[in-house]
C-alpha positions in Angstrom: -17.2 -1.3 -7.4 -18.6 0.9 -10.1 -17.5 1.3 -13.6 -16.5 4.9 -12.9 -14.6 3.8 -10.0 -12.4 1.3 -11.9 -11.8 3.6 -14.7 -10.3 6.0 -11.6 -8.2 3.2 -10.3 -7.5 0.5 -13.1 -4.6 2.5 -15.4 -2.8 5.0 -15.9 -4.6 5.8 -18.6 -7.5 7.5 -17.0 -5.1 10.4 -16.4 -3.8 12.4 -19.2 -0.3 11.8 -20.2 1.0 15.3 -18.2 -0.2 13.9 -15.0 2.4 12.9 -12.5 0.2 9.5 -11.7 0.3 8.6 -15.5 3.8 9.1 -15.5 4.8 7.0 -12.5 2.7 4.2 -13.5 4.4 3.7 -16.7 7.9 4.3 -15.4 7.3 1.5 -12.8 5.1 -0.8 -14.5 7.4 -3.6 -14.7 8.2 -3.5 -10.9 4.2 -3.6 -10.9 4.1 -6.5 -12.8 6.9 -8.5 -11.0 4.2 -7.5 -7.8 1.2 -9.0 -9.7 3.0 -12.2 -10.4 5.4 -12.9 -7.7 4.6 -16.0 -5.9 2.7 -14.5 -2.9 0.2 -13.0 -5.0 -0.1 -16.0 -7.2 -0.7 -18.1 -4.4 -3.1 -15.9 -2.5 -5.2 -15.5 -5.8 -5.2 -19.5 -6.1 -6.1 -19.7 -2.5 -2.9 -22.1 -1.8 -0.7 -19.6 0.3 0.5 -21.3 3.4 -1.1 -20.2 6.5 2.4 -19.6 7.8 2.8 -17.0 5.1 0.3 -15.3 5.3 0.3 -15.2 9.6 3.9 -13.8 8.8 2.4 -11.1 6.2 -0.8 -10.2 8.1 1.2 -9.4 11.3 4.2 -7.7 9.6 1.1 -5.6 7.7 -0.3 -4.6 10.8 2.7 -3.1 12.5 3.2 -1.3 9.1 0.1 0.4 9.1 1.2 2.1 12.5 4.1 3.8 10.9 1.9 4.6 7.1 -0.6 6.4 9.9 2.0 8.4 11.1 3.3 8.9 7.7 -0.3 10.1 6.6 -0.8 12.4 9.6 2.6 14.1 8.8 1.0 14.7 5.2 -2.3 16.0 6.9 0.1 18.4 8.9 1.9 19.8 5.8 -1.2 19.8 3.4 -1.5 23.3 1.9 -5.3 23.7 2.4 -7.9 22.2 5.0 -9.4 19.8 2.1 -6.4 18.1 2.0 -5.8 18.0 5.7 -9.1 16.3 6.1 -8.5 13.9 3.6 -5.1 12.5 5.0 -6.0 12.6 8.9 -9.0 10.4 7.7 -6.6 8.6 5.7 -4.9 8.0 9.2 -7.7 7.1 10.9 -8.5 4.3 8.5 -5.2 2.9 8.6 -5.5 2.5 12.3 -8.9 1.7 12.9 -10.5 0.4 9.7 -7.6 -2.0 7.8 -7.1 -2.8 11.3 -9.9 -4.5 12.4 -9.6 -6.9 8.8 -6.2 -7.8 10.6 -8.0 -8.3 13.9 -10.3 -10.5 12.3 -7.7 -12.8 11.1 -5.8 -12.3 14.3 -8.7 -14.1 16.0 -8.9 -17.0 13.0 -4.9 -17.6 13.9 -5.1 -17.6 17.6 -2.5 -14.4 17.9 -3.4 -12.0 21.1 -2.1 -8.7 21.7 1.2 -9.7 23.3 1.8 -12.0 20.6 1.4 -9.4 18.0 3.4 -6.9 20.2 6.0 -9.1 21.0 6.9 -9.9 16.9 9.2 -7.5 15.8 9.1 -5.6 12.4 10.7 -7.8 9.9 13.6 -6.0 7.7 11.5 -5.4 4.6 8.6 -3.9 7.1 11.3 -1.8 9.2 12.9 -0.3 5.9 9.7 0.5 4.7 8.3 2.1 7.5 11.4 4.1 8.4 11.5 5.3 5.0 8.0 6.3 4.7 8.3 8.3 8.3 11.5 9.6 7.5 10.4 11.0 4.0 7.2 12.5 5.7 9.7 14.3 8.3 12.1 15.7 6.0 10.8 16.1 2.3 8.2 18.7 1.0 4.5 17.6 1.2 4.9 16.8 -2.7 7.3 14.5 -2.2 5.6 13.1 0.9 2.8 12.1 -1.6 4.8 10.5 -4.1 6.2 8.0 -1.5 2.8 7.5 -0.4 0.9 6.9 -3.4 2.3 3.0 -4.2 1.0 1.7 -1.2 -2.6 3.0 -1.7 -2.7 2.5 -5.9 -0.5 -1.0 -5.9 -2.7 -2.6 -3.5 -6.0 -1.2 -5.3 -4.5 -2.7 -8.4 -3.6 -6.0 -6.6 -6.9 -6.3 -5.0 -8.7 -6.1 -8.6 -6.5 -8.8 -10.4 -6.9 -11.1 -7.7 -10.6 -10.4 -7.3 -10.8 -11.2 -11.2 -9.5 -14.6 -10.6 -9.7 -15.8 -7.4 -12.3 -19.0 -6.5 -15.4 -18.0 -4.3 -14.2 -20.1 -1.1 -10.7 -18.5 -1.2 -9.4 -18.8 2.3 -8.4 -15.1 2.2 -11.4 -13.7 0.6 -11.7 -11.3 3.3 -8.6 -9.5 2.7 -9.4 -10.0 -1.4 -13.0 -7.9 -0.8 -11.3 -5.1 1.3 -8.8 -4.2 -1.3 -10.9 -4.7 -4.3 -13.9 -2.8 -2.7 -15.5 0.1 -3.9 -14.3 2.5 -0.5 -10.9 1.5 -0.8 -10.8 2.3 -4.6 -12.3 6.1 -4.0 -9.8 6.4 -1.1 -6.9 5.5 -3.8 -8.7 7.8 -6.8 -8.9 10.8 -3.8 -5.0 10.0 -3.3 -3.9 10.1 -6.9 -6.1 13.5 -7.5 -4.0 14.7 -4.3 -0.9 13.6 -6.1 -1.7 15.0 -9.6 -2.5 18.5 -8.1 0.6 18.8 -6.0 3.1 17.9 -8.8 1.2 20.3 -11.0 2.1 23.1 -9.0 6.1 21.4 -8.5 9.0 22.7 -9.8 11.0 20.1 -12.1 13.4 19.4 -8.9 10.6 18.5 -6.9 8.7 16.3 -9.4 12.0 14.4 -10.0 12.1 13.9 -6.3 8.3 12.9 -6.4 9.4 10.3 -9.4 12.3 9.1 -7.3 10.0 8.8 -3.9 7.5 6.8 -5.9 9.9 4.0 -7.5 11.2 3.6 -4.1 8.1 3.0 -2.6 7.2 0.9 -5.0 10.5 -1.4 -4.8 9.7 -1.9 -0.9 6.1 -2.9 -1.7 7.9 -5.8 -3.6 10.1 -6.1 -0.6 7.7 -6.5 1.7 5.6 -9.0 -0.3 8.7 -11.2 -1.0 9.9 -10.6 2.5 6.6 -12.5 4.0 7.1 -15.0 1.3 10.3 -15.6 2.6 9.7 -15.4 6.2 12.0 -12.6 6.4 13.7 -12.3 9.8 16.8 -10.4 11.4 19.9 -12.6 11.1 21.6 -11.6 14.2 
Protein backbone atom coordinates (compact mmCIF):
# COMPACT_ATOMS: atom_id res chain seq x y z
CA UNK A 1 0.00 0.00 0.00
CA UNK A 2 1.40 3.38 -0.91
CA UNK A 3 2.04 6.08 1.66
CA UNK A 4 -0.53 8.29 -0.06
CA UNK A 5 -3.28 5.70 0.33
CA UNK A 6 -2.25 4.95 3.88
CA UNK A 7 -2.53 8.62 4.71
CA UNK A 8 -6.00 8.65 3.27
CA UNK A 9 -7.26 5.75 5.35
CA UNK A 10 -5.13 5.22 8.43
CA UNK A 11 -6.46 8.02 10.62
CA UNK A 12 -9.14 10.65 10.89
CA UNK A 13 -6.26 13.12 11.20
CA UNK A 14 -5.95 12.94 7.41
CA UNK A 15 -9.16 14.96 7.14
CA UNK A 16 -9.96 18.49 8.17
CA UNK A 17 -11.44 19.02 11.62
CA UNK A 18 -14.70 20.10 9.98
CA UNK A 19 -15.09 16.95 7.89
CA UNK A 20 -17.82 14.54 8.87
CA UNK A 21 -15.36 11.63 8.69
CA UNK A 22 -13.00 13.21 11.24
CA UNK A 23 -15.88 13.93 13.61
CA UNK A 24 -17.31 10.43 13.22
CA UNK A 25 -13.97 8.73 13.76
CA UNK A 26 -13.22 10.78 16.87
CA UNK A 27 -16.66 10.18 18.35
CA UNK A 28 -16.34 6.42 17.85
CA UNK A 29 -12.63 5.98 18.57
CA UNK A 30 -13.29 4.00 21.75
CA UNK A 31 -15.59 1.63 19.87
CA UNK A 32 -12.93 1.10 17.19
CA UNK A 33 -10.34 0.31 19.85
CA UNK A 34 -12.72 -2.23 21.39
CA UNK A 35 -13.06 -3.85 17.95
CA UNK A 36 -9.31 -3.79 17.30
CA UNK A 37 -8.48 -5.51 20.59
CA UNK A 38 -11.44 -7.90 20.87
CA UNK A 39 -10.54 -11.61 21.11
CA UNK A 40 -11.55 -12.46 17.53
CA UNK A 41 -9.20 -9.91 15.97
CA UNK A 42 -6.42 -10.44 18.49
CA UNK A 43 -6.39 -14.17 17.76
CA UNK A 44 -6.79 -13.60 14.01
CA UNK A 45 -3.66 -11.45 14.09
CA UNK A 46 -1.78 -14.06 16.10
CA UNK A 47 -2.92 -16.85 13.79
CA UNK A 48 -4.39 -18.72 16.76
CA UNK A 49 -8.07 -18.13 16.01
CA UNK A 50 -9.87 -21.46 16.05
CA UNK A 51 -10.97 -22.74 12.65
CA UNK A 52 -14.57 -23.22 13.80
CA UNK A 53 -14.78 -19.57 14.77
CA UNK A 54 -13.32 -18.43 11.48
CA UNK A 55 -15.69 -20.67 9.52
CA UNK A 56 -18.65 -19.19 11.43
CA UNK A 57 -17.35 -15.74 10.58
CA UNK A 58 -16.64 -16.38 6.89
CA UNK A 59 -20.05 -17.99 6.27
CA UNK A 60 -21.87 -15.15 7.99
CA UNK A 61 -19.73 -12.57 6.19
CA UNK A 62 -20.69 -14.11 2.83
CA UNK A 63 -24.35 -13.75 3.82
CA UNK A 64 -23.71 -10.21 5.00
CA UNK A 65 -22.16 -9.18 1.69
CA UNK A 66 -25.41 -9.93 -0.14
CA UNK A 67 -27.27 -7.45 2.06
CA UNK A 68 -24.39 -4.99 1.95
CA UNK A 69 -24.46 -5.16 -1.85
CA UNK A 70 -28.19 -4.38 -1.85
CA UNK A 71 -27.63 -1.37 0.39
CA UNK A 72 -24.85 -0.13 -1.90
CA UNK A 73 -27.13 -0.54 -4.92
CA UNK A 74 -29.75 1.57 -3.19
CA UNK A 75 -27.11 4.19 -2.42
CA UNK A 76 -26.30 4.23 -6.15
CA UNK A 77 -29.99 4.77 -6.94
CA UNK A 78 -30.14 7.71 -4.52
CA UNK A 79 -26.80 9.25 -5.55
CA UNK A 80 -27.07 12.89 -6.70
CA UNK A 81 -24.82 12.60 -9.76
CA UNK A 82 -23.61 10.00 -12.28
CA UNK A 83 -20.10 9.73 -10.80
CA UNK A 84 -21.46 8.68 -7.41
CA UNK A 85 -23.99 6.37 -9.07
CA UNK A 86 -21.12 4.57 -10.80
CA UNK A 87 -19.03 4.49 -7.61
CA UNK A 88 -21.70 2.76 -5.55
CA UNK A 89 -22.85 0.47 -8.35
CA UNK A 90 -19.24 -0.73 -8.73
CA UNK A 91 -18.94 -1.08 -4.96
CA UNK A 92 -22.03 -3.30 -4.98
CA UNK A 93 -20.45 -5.41 -7.72
CA UNK A 94 -17.23 -5.68 -5.71
CA UNK A 95 -19.11 -6.78 -2.60
CA UNK A 96 -20.89 -9.53 -4.48
CA UNK A 97 -18.21 -10.68 -6.94
CA UNK A 98 -14.73 -9.76 -5.77
CA UNK A 99 -14.99 -10.16 -2.01
CA UNK A 100 -17.10 -13.29 -2.32
CA UNK A 101 -14.30 -14.85 -4.33
CA UNK A 102 -12.19 -14.50 -1.17
CA UNK A 103 -14.87 -16.35 0.77
CA UNK A 104 -15.08 -18.96 -1.97
CA UNK A 105 -11.41 -19.80 -1.51
CA UNK A 106 -11.95 -20.42 2.19
CA UNK A 107 -15.14 -22.38 1.44
CA UNK A 108 -13.14 -24.73 -0.79
CA UNK A 109 -10.44 -25.07 1.85
CA UNK A 110 -13.00 -25.95 4.52
CA UNK A 111 -15.25 -28.13 2.37
CA UNK A 112 -18.27 -25.83 2.50
CA UNK A 113 -20.44 -26.40 -0.55
CA UNK A 114 -23.20 -24.18 -1.94
CA UNK A 115 -25.96 -26.22 -0.31
CA UNK A 116 -24.36 -26.05 3.13
CA UNK A 117 -23.95 -22.30 2.79
CA UNK A 118 -27.52 -21.77 1.61
CA UNK A 119 -28.90 -23.85 4.49
CA UNK A 120 -26.95 -21.93 7.13
CA UNK A 121 -29.22 -19.18 8.49
CA UNK A 122 -28.02 -15.68 9.18
CA UNK A 123 -26.88 -15.42 12.78
CA UNK A 124 -28.64 -12.88 15.02
CA UNK A 125 -25.82 -10.28 14.68
CA UNK A 126 -25.61 -10.75 10.91
CA UNK A 127 -29.39 -10.56 10.50
CA UNK A 128 -29.51 -7.42 12.65
CA UNK A 129 -26.73 -5.71 10.71
CA UNK A 130 -28.10 -6.59 7.27
CA UNK A 131 -31.63 -5.58 8.25
CA UNK A 132 -30.37 -2.27 9.60
CA UNK A 133 -28.38 -1.41 6.47
CA UNK A 134 -31.10 -2.37 4.00
CA UNK A 135 -33.82 -0.58 6.00
CA UNK A 136 -31.64 2.52 6.24
CA UNK A 137 -30.86 2.40 2.53
CA UNK A 138 -34.57 2.19 1.69
CA UNK A 139 -35.93 4.71 4.18
CA UNK A 140 -33.26 7.32 4.82
CA UNK A 141 -31.87 10.05 2.57
CA UNK A 142 -28.65 9.52 0.64
CA UNK A 143 -26.51 11.30 3.25
CA UNK A 144 -27.67 9.06 6.09
CA UNK A 145 -27.25 5.94 3.97
CA UNK A 146 -23.58 6.83 3.48
CA UNK A 147 -23.16 7.40 7.20
CA UNK A 148 -24.41 3.87 7.81
CA UNK A 149 -22.27 2.27 5.09
CA UNK A 150 -18.97 3.97 5.93
CA UNK A 151 -17.99 1.98 9.05
CA UNK A 152 -17.89 -1.34 7.19
CA UNK A 153 -15.43 0.12 4.69
CA UNK A 154 -13.30 2.12 7.09
CA UNK A 155 -13.14 -0.19 10.09
CA UNK A 156 -12.23 -3.18 7.92
CA UNK A 157 -9.39 -1.21 6.35
CA UNK A 158 -8.07 -0.14 9.74
CA UNK A 159 -8.37 -3.63 11.21
CA UNK A 160 -6.71 -5.07 8.11
CA UNK A 161 -3.80 -2.64 8.39
CA UNK A 162 -3.40 -3.26 12.10
CA UNK A 163 -3.42 -7.05 11.75
CA UNK A 164 -1.10 -6.91 8.73
CA UNK A 165 1.44 -4.96 10.78
CA UNK A 166 1.71 -7.71 13.39
CA UNK A 167 0.71 -10.95 11.66
CA UNK A 168 3.34 -13.58 10.99
CA UNK A 169 4.02 -14.59 7.38
CA UNK A 170 2.53 -18.08 7.79
CA UNK A 171 -0.70 -16.86 9.37
CA UNK A 172 -3.43 -19.28 8.19
CA UNK A 173 -5.72 -16.34 7.49
CA UNK A 174 -3.19 -14.49 5.35
CA UNK A 175 -5.55 -14.23 2.34
CA UNK A 176 -8.11 -12.36 4.47
CA UNK A 177 -5.43 -10.09 5.95
CA UNK A 178 -3.90 -9.23 2.58
CA UNK A 179 -7.29 -8.39 1.05
CA UNK A 180 -8.30 -5.84 3.66
CA UNK A 181 -4.81 -4.42 4.12
CA UNK A 182 -4.32 -4.11 0.37
CA UNK A 183 -4.11 -1.03 -1.83
CA UNK A 184 -7.25 -1.80 -3.85
CA UNK A 185 -9.39 -1.88 -0.74
CA UNK A 186 -7.66 1.21 0.67
CA UNK A 187 -8.55 3.14 -2.48
CA UNK A 188 -12.19 2.06 -2.21
CA UNK A 189 -12.24 3.23 1.41
CA UNK A 190 -10.72 6.60 0.53
CA UNK A 191 -13.38 7.06 -2.17
CA UNK A 192 -16.13 6.18 0.30
CA UNK A 193 -14.82 8.66 2.86
CA UNK A 194 -14.65 11.37 0.19
CA UNK A 195 -18.23 10.68 -0.92
CA UNK A 196 -19.51 10.76 2.65
CA UNK A 197 -17.73 14.03 3.45
CA UNK A 198 -19.06 15.51 0.22
CA UNK A 199 -22.61 14.54 1.16
CA UNK A 200 -22.23 15.87 4.69
CA UNK A 201 -21.05 19.29 3.50
CA UNK A 202 -24.44 19.98 1.95
CA UNK A 203 -26.49 18.42 4.74
CA UNK A 204 -28.58 20.32 7.25
CA UNK A 205 -27.57 20.08 10.94
CA UNK A 206 -30.47 17.69 11.51
CA UNK A 207 -29.45 15.37 8.66
CA UNK A 208 -25.80 15.52 9.72
CA UNK A 209 -26.85 14.45 13.22
CA UNK A 210 -28.72 11.51 11.70
CA UNK A 211 -25.58 10.64 9.75
CA UNK A 212 -23.67 10.47 13.01
CA UNK A 213 -26.31 8.27 14.62
CA UNK A 214 -26.17 5.93 11.62
CA UNK A 215 -22.37 5.78 11.73
CA UNK A 216 -22.38 4.97 15.45
CA UNK A 217 -25.06 2.31 15.09
CA UNK A 218 -23.20 0.61 12.25
CA UNK A 219 -19.99 0.70 14.29
CA UNK A 220 -21.78 -1.04 17.14
CA UNK A 221 -23.05 -3.67 14.74
CA UNK A 222 -19.51 -4.21 13.44
CA UNK A 223 -18.51 -5.11 16.99
CA UNK A 224 -21.49 -7.41 17.44
CA UNK A 225 -20.75 -9.18 14.15
CA UNK A 226 -17.20 -10.12 15.12
CA UNK A 227 -18.18 -10.88 18.70
CA UNK A 228 -20.99 -13.12 17.44
CA UNK A 229 -18.54 -15.04 15.28
CA UNK A 230 -16.25 -15.56 18.26
CA UNK A 231 -19.11 -16.78 20.45
CA UNK A 232 -20.78 -18.84 17.72
CA UNK A 233 -23.94 -16.78 18.08
CA UNK A 234 -27.09 -18.62 17.05
CA UNK A 235 -30.83 -18.27 17.49
CA UNK A 236 -31.93 -19.62 20.89
CA UNK A 237 -35.26 -20.96 19.56
